[in-house]
Coordinates of C-alpha atoms and ligand atoms in Angstrom, one line a residue:
X12 CA 0.2 0.2 0.0
X13 CA 1.2 3.4 -1.0
X14 CA 1.8 5.8 2.4
X15 CA 0.5 9.0 2.8
X16 CA 3.2 12.0 2.6
X17 CA 3.8 14.0 5.6
X18 CA 5.6 17.2 5.7
X19 CA 6.7 19.4 8.8
X20 CA 9.2 21.9 9.6
X21 CA 10.9 23.5 12.4
X22 CA 12.9 26.8 12.5
X23 CA 16.6 26.5 13.4
X24 CA 16.1 30.0 15.8
X25 CA 17.6 29.5 19.3
X26 CA 17.1 26.2 20.8
X27 CA 14.3 23.6 20.4
X28 CA 12.2 23.7 23.4
X29 CA 9.7 21.5 25.2
X30 CA 6.7 23.2 23.1
X31 CA 8.4 21.9 20.0
X32 CA 9.1 18.7 21.2
X33 CA 5.6 17.6 22.9
X34 CA 3.6 19.4 20.3
X35 CA 5.4 18.3 17.4
X36 CA 8.6 16.3 17.5
X37 CA 7.4 13.6 19.6
X38 CA 4.7 13.1 17.0
X39 CA 6.9 13.2 14.1
X40 CA 8.8 10.4 15.7
X41 CA 5.9 8.5 16.2
X42 CA 4.7 8.7 13.0
X43 CA 7.7 8.1 10.8
X44 CA 7.1 4.4 10.0
X45 CA 3.1 4.6 9.5
X46 CA 3.8 7.6 6.7
X47 CA 6.4 8.7 4.1
X48 CA 8.0 11.6 5.9
X49 CA 9.9 14.5 5.2
X50 CA 11.1 17.0 7.8
X51 CA 12.8 20.2 7.3
X52 CA 14.9 22.5 9.1
X53 CA 13.3 25.8 7.9
X54 CA 16.3 28.3 7.7
X55 CA 14.3 30.7 5.2
X56 CA 11.6 30.9 7.6
X57 CA 14.0 31.8 10.7
X58 CA 15.5 35.0 8.9
X59 CA 12.3 36.8 8.7
X60 CA 13.3 38.1 12.1
X61 CA 16.9 39.4 13.4
X62 CA 19.2 36.8 13.8
X63 CA 23.0 36.3 14.6
X64 CA 24.4 35.4 11.3
X65 CA 27.6 34.2 12.9
X66 CA 25.9 31.5 15.1
X67 CA 23.1 30.7 12.5
X68 CA 25.1 27.9 10.9
X69 CA 25.6 26.3 14.3
X70 CA 21.9 26.7 15.0
X71 CA 21.1 25.1 11.8
X72 CA 23.3 21.9 12.9
X73 CA 22.1 21.7 16.4
X74 CA 18.6 21.6 15.1
X75 CA 19.3 18.7 12.8
X76 CA 21.2 17.1 15.6
X77 CA 18.6 17.5 18.4
X78 CA 16.0 16.0 15.6
X79 CA 18.1 12.9 15.1
X80 CA 18.5 12.7 19.1
X81 CA 14.8 12.7 19.7
X82 CA 14.5 9.6 17.1
X83 CA 14.1 11.0 13.5
X84 CA 15.7 8.2 11.6
X85 CA 17.1 9.6 8.3
X86 CA 17.3 5.8 6.6
X87 CA 13.4 5.8 6.8
X88 CA 12.5 9.4 6.6
X89 CA 14.0 12.5 4.7
X90 CA 15.5 15.1 6.8
X91 CA 16.9 18.3 5.3
X92 CA 17.8 22.1 5.3
X93 CA 15.0 24.4 3.4
X94 CA 17.6 26.4 1.6
X95 CA 19.2 23.3 -0.2
X96 CA 16.3 22.9 -2.2
X97 CA 15.8 26.0 -4.0
X98 CA 12.4 25.2 -5.5
X99 CA 10.8 26.2 -2.0
X100 CA 11.5 29.5 -2.8
X101 CA 10.6 29.5 -6.7
X102 CA 7.1 27.8 -6.0
X103 CA 6.6 30.6 -2.9
X104 CA 6.9 33.4 -6.1
X105 CA 4.0 31.5 -7.9
X106 CA 1.7 30.8 -5.0
X107 CA 2.3 34.9 -3.9
X108 CA 0.8 35.6 -7.5
X109 CA -2.3 33.8 -6.1
X110 CA -2.8 34.6 -2.6
X111 CA -4.7 37.8 -1.7
X112 CA -2.9 40.1 0.3
X113 CA -5.6 40.4 2.9
X114 CA -5.3 36.6 3.7
X115 CA -2.1 37.3 5.0
X116 CA -2.8 40.3 6.8
X117 CA -5.4 38.1 8.7
X118 CA -2.9 35.8 10.0
X119 CA -2.6 35.7 13.8
X120 CA 1.3 35.0 14.0
X121 CA 2.0 37.9 11.6
X122 CA 0.0 40.3 13.9
X123 CA 1.5 38.8 17.1
X124 CA 5.3 39.2 15.3
X125 CA 4.6 42.6 14.0
X126 CA 4.0 43.7 17.8
X127 CA 7.1 41.7 18.8
X128 CA 9.4 43.0 16.0
X129 CA 8.0 46.4 15.6
X130 CA 11.5 47.9 13.9
X131 CA 11.7 45.1 11.3
X132 CA 8.1 44.3 10.0
X133 CA 9.4 43.1 6.7
X134 CA 7.8 41.6 3.8
X135 CA 9.0 37.8 4.5
X136 CA 7.1 38.2 7.8
X137 CA 3.8 38.9 5.7
X138 CA 4.7 36.2 3.4
X139 CA 5.9 33.4 5.7
X140 CA 2.6 31.4 5.3
X141 CA 3.2 31.2 1.5
X142 CA 6.5 30.0 2.2
X143 CA 4.9 27.3 4.2
X144 CA 2.3 26.3 2.0
X145 CA 5.0 25.9 -0.7
X146 CA 7.0 23.9 1.7
X147 CA 4.2 21.6 1.9
X148 CA 2.4 21.3 -1.6
X149 CA 5.9 21.1 -3.2
X150 CA 6.1 17.5 -2.2
X151 CA 2.4 16.8 -2.6
X152 CA 2.1 16.2 1.1
X153 CA -1.2 14.9 2.5
X154 CA -0.6 15.5 6.4
X155 CA 1.1 18.1 8.4
X156 CA 1.9 17.3 11.8
X157 CA 1.9 20.5 13.9
X158 CA 1.4 22.3 17.0
X159 CA -2.0 24.2 17.6
X160 CA -0.5 27.8 16.9
X161 CA -0.2 26.4 13.2
X162 CA -3.5 25.4 12.2
X163 CA -4.6 28.8 10.6
X164 CA -1.5 28.6 8.3
X165 CA -2.8 24.8 7.3
X166 CA -6.0 26.2 6.5
X167 CA -4.5 29.0 4.3
X168 CA -2.3 26.2 2.6
X169 CA -5.6 24.4 1.8
X170 CA -7.0 27.3 0.2
X171 CA -4.0 28.2 -1.8
X172 CA -3.5 24.5 -3.0
X173 CA -7.5 24.9 -3.9
X174 CA -7.0 28.1 -5.5
X175 CA -4.3 26.8 -7.7
X176 CA -5.9 23.4 -8.4
X177 CA -9.1 25.6 -9.8
X178 CA -7.1 27.9 -11.9
X179 CA -4.6 25.6 -13.5
X180 CA -5.9 22.2 -13.0
X181 CA -5.6 19.6 -10.3
X182 CA -2.1 19.3 -9.1
X183 CA -1.8 19.4 -5.1
X184 CA -3.5 17.5 -2.2
X185 CA -5.3 20.0 0.2
X186 CA -3.2 19.0 3.2
X187 CA -4.7 18.1 6.6
X188 CA -3.3 18.9 9.9
X189 CA -2.3 16.2 12.4
X190 CA -2.1 17.4 16.4
X191 CA -0.4 15.5 19.1
X192 CA -2.2 15.0 22.2
X193 CA -0.7 17.9 23.9
X194 CA -0.8 20.4 20.8
X195 CA -0.4 23.7 23.0
X196 CA 2.1 24.0 25.8
X197 CA 2.4 27.6 27.6
X198 CA 5.5 29.2 28.5
X199 CA 6.8 29.4 32.3
X200 CA 4.6 32.3 32.8
X201 CA 1.7 30.0 32.2
X202 CA 0.0 32.7 29.9
X203 CA 1.6 33.0 26.6
X204 CA 2.6 30.3 24.2
X205 CA 6.1 28.4 24.9
X206 CA 8.0 30.1 22.1
X207 CA 11.9 30.4 21.3
X208 CA 11.2 34.2 20.5
X209 CA 9.8 34.8 24.1
X210 CA 12.3 34.0 26.7
X211 CA 9.6 31.7 28.3
X212 CA 10.9 28.2 27.4
X213 CA 12.7 25.1 28.6
X214 CA 15.2 23.8 26.1
X215 CA 15.0 19.9 25.7
X216 CA 19.0 20.1 26.0
X217 CA 19.2 22.3 28.8
X218 CA 21.3 20.9 31.9
X219 CA 19.1 19.0 34.5
X220 CA 19.7 21.7 37.1
X221 CA 18.6 24.5 34.8
X222 CA 15.4 22.4 33.8
X223 CA 14.3 21.8 37.4
X224 CA 15.0 25.6 38.4
X225 CA 12.8 26.8 35.4
X226 CA 10.0 24.1 36.3
X227 CA 10.5 25.2 40.2
X228 CA 9.6 28.7 39.3
X229 CA 7.0 28.2 36.8
X230 CA 3.7 29.2 37.2
X231 CA 1.0 26.8 37.9
X232 CA -3.0 27.2 38.8
X233 CA -3.0 30.8 40.1
X234 CA -6.3 30.3 41.9
X235 CA -4.4 28.0 44.1
X236 CA -3.2 30.5 46.7
X237 CA -2.1 28.3 49.4
X238 CA -0.8 24.6 49.9
X239 CA -4.4 23.2 51.3
X240 CA -6.4 24.7 48.3
X241 CA -7.5 22.2 46.0
X242 CA -6.2 22.6 42.4
X243 CA -7.6 22.4 39.1
X244 CA -5.2 20.6 36.7
X245 CA -7.3 21.4 33.7
X246 CA -6.1 24.8 33.7
X247 CA -2.5 23.9 34.9
X248 CA 0.3 24.0 32.4
X249 CA 2.4 21.7 34.7
X250 CA -0.7 18.9 34.3
X251 CA -0.7 19.3 30.5
X252 CA 3.5 18.5 30.7
X253 CA 2.4 15.5 32.8
X254 CA 0.0 14.2 29.8
X255 CA 3.1 14.0 27.7
X256 CA 5.7 13.0 30.0
X257 CA 3.8 10.6 32.7
X258 CA 2.4 7.1 32.9
X259 CA -1.1 6.9 32.7
X260 CA -0.9 5.7 36.4
X261 CA 0.9 8.7 37.6
X262 CA -1.8 10.9 35.4
X263 CA -4.4 9.7 37.1
X264 CA -2.7 10.0 40.4
X265 CA -1.4 13.7 40.0
X266 CA -4.9 14.5 38.7
X267 CA -6.7 13.4 42.0
X268 CA -4.1 14.5 44.6
X269 CA -3.9 17.9 43.0
X270 CA -7.9 18.3 43.2
X271 CA -8.0 17.2 46.7
X272 CA -4.7 19.1 47.9
X273 CA -3.2 15.8 48.8
X274 CA 0.0 17.2 47.1
X275 CA 1.2 20.6 46.5
X276 CA 2.6 22.3 43.3
X277 CA 6.2 21.6 44.3
X278 CA 5.3 17.9 44.9
X279 CA 3.8 17.7 41.3
X280 CA 6.8 19.5 39.9
X281 CA 9.4 16.9 41.2
X282 CA 7.2 14.0 39.9
X283 CA 7.0 16.0 36.3
X284 CA 11.0 16.7 36.5
X285 CA 11.4 13.1 37.3
X286 CA 9.6 11.6 34.5
X287 CA 10.6 14.2 32.0
X288 CA 14.4 13.6 32.5
X289 CA 14.0 10.1 32.3
X290 CA 12.8 10.9 28.8
X291 CA 15.0 13.8 27.9
X292 CA 18.4 12.2 29.2
X293 CA 18.9 9.8 26.8
X294 CA 17.9 12.4 24.1
X295 CA 20.9 14.8 25.7
X296 CA 23.3 11.8 25.4
X297 CA 22.5 11.0 21.8
X298 CA 22.8 14.8 20.7
X299 CA 26.2 15.0 22.7
X300 CA 27.5 11.7 20.7
X301 CA 26.1 13.6 17.6
X302 CA 28.0 16.6 18.2
X303 CA 31.3 14.8 18.4
X304 CA 30.7 12.9 15.0
X305 CA 29.4 15.7 12.7
X306 CA 29.8 13.7 9.2
X307 CA 26.8 11.6 10.5
X308 CA 24.8 14.8 10.8
X309 CA 26.2 16.3 7.4
X310 CA 25.6 12.7 5.7
X311 CA 21.9 12.7 6.9
X312 CA 21.4 15.9 5.8
X313 CA 23.0 15.7 2.4
X314 CA 21.1 12.5 1.6
X315 CA 17.8 14.1 2.7
X316 CA 18.6 17.1 0.3
X317 CA 19.3 14.9 -2.7
X318 CA 15.9 12.9 -2.0
X319 CA 14.0 16.0 -1.8
X320 CA 15.4 18.1 -4.7
X321 CA 14.5 14.8 -7.0
X322 CA 10.9 15.3 -6.0
X323 CA 11.2 19.0 -6.2
X324 CA 12.6 19.2 -9.6
X325 CA 9.7 16.9 -11.0
X326 CA 7.0 18.6 -9.3
X327 CA 8.1 22.1 -10.1
X328 CA 8.7 21.2 -14.0
X329 CA 4.9 20.0 -13.7
X330 CA 4.1 23.5 -12.2
X331 CA 5.9 25.6 -14.8
X332 CA 4.1 23.7 -17.5
X333 CA 0.8 24.5 -15.8
X334 CA 1.2 28.0 -15.1
X335 CA 2.4 28.5 -18.8
X336 CA 5.9 29.6 -18.1
X337 CA 7.8 26.6 -19.6
X338 CA 7.8 27.4 -23.7
X339 CA 7.8 24.0 -25.4
X340 CA 7.9 23.3 -28.8
X341 CA 4.5 21.9 -30.3
X342 CA 5.9 18.9 -32.1
Ligands
ADP23 P1 8.6 28.5 17.7 O1 7.1 29.1 17.8 O2 9.2 28.4 19.0 O3 9.4 29.6 16.9 P2 8.6 26.9 15.2 O4 7.6 27.8 14.6 O5 9.5 26.3 14.7 O6 8.6 27.3 16.6 O7 7.5 25.6 15.5 C1 7.9 24.1 15.3 C2 6.7 23.2 15.6 O8 6.6 23.5 17.1 C3 5.5 23.5 15.0 O9 4.9 22.7 14.5 C4 4.9 24.3 16.1 O10 3.5 24.3 16.2 C5 5.2 23.5 17.4 N1 5.2 24.5 18.6 C6 5.8 25.6 18.7 N2 5.7 26.0 20.0 C7 4.5 25.2 20.5 C8 4.1 25.3 21.9 N3 4.3 26.0 22.7 N4 3.1 24.2 22.0 C9 3.1 23.2 20.9 N5 3.8 23.3 19.8 C10 4.3 24.2 19.5

């Protein structure tokens, strides 16, 4: 049976955090045998905000190492750096020409980022979702595993694919999103989404002591003022994390103990830390090993890029002919 194709990407900005991990990466790893997977480190997306040119290269490599350490297997899926396949930006231009400006101005992420980066509201920031649509449809992908923050962009990708198909003939599937069990992790303040661009995250490769310090001081259910007040796990970011890192038994127990004030937040955090580190420590070790063997990472990325270029060349040729810019002899 032919497997459905998955595409998803991650920006190489700063560190990969718990939100990326539980909202997207864990799902990527879980899906990689069931689907034909393409995973990308989307460097062109990352340059839409201010970045440090000197350390950018290392950030890209760090992202690749982290993905592989999390369990992305370059033998079964394709892992590559977006800019290694120039067709992504070529297709973006064509999709730009069928995307209404108003659709982009309405995007929540554009509005948020325009607030955060007031001194640098560049065209790339606005066009970001079109590049994302090009990333996805270039491989005729069917499924896109993402966190909740990306749903509006996937909906736009569907509209762009539909518009292209209506105008130029059936070409792209309308991709559907796939959420993980924990599609939205809040930051340490418990209020804003955990994000690389806001300093409210826990990096998955941070030293255990730093992770504990951040967890220990993170905001829980704010209505629980005293140790003996019963808590409400449904509105607590820590409980959302338990759902991703703890066993079913632990989740049931924590839920009950929190509601009855049998345990306080600090005990809940200690349990979470213990379960979290059981999962993160092997990833941290693997990432450290990969740092010592850069050829393994370069090799995986080169192979992934080669395989993706093959698909992209074919699809782009079909697109050029369909939109009428490839002049062919009649006979
Ligand atoms: P960031 O928002 O930190 O810059 P990316 O844009 O690179 O991260 O997103 C990579 C993936 O991680 C996307 O699928 C996105 O939906 C997911 N993701 C990012 N932040 C969170 C979060 N706080 N909770 C759940 N998923 C998230």
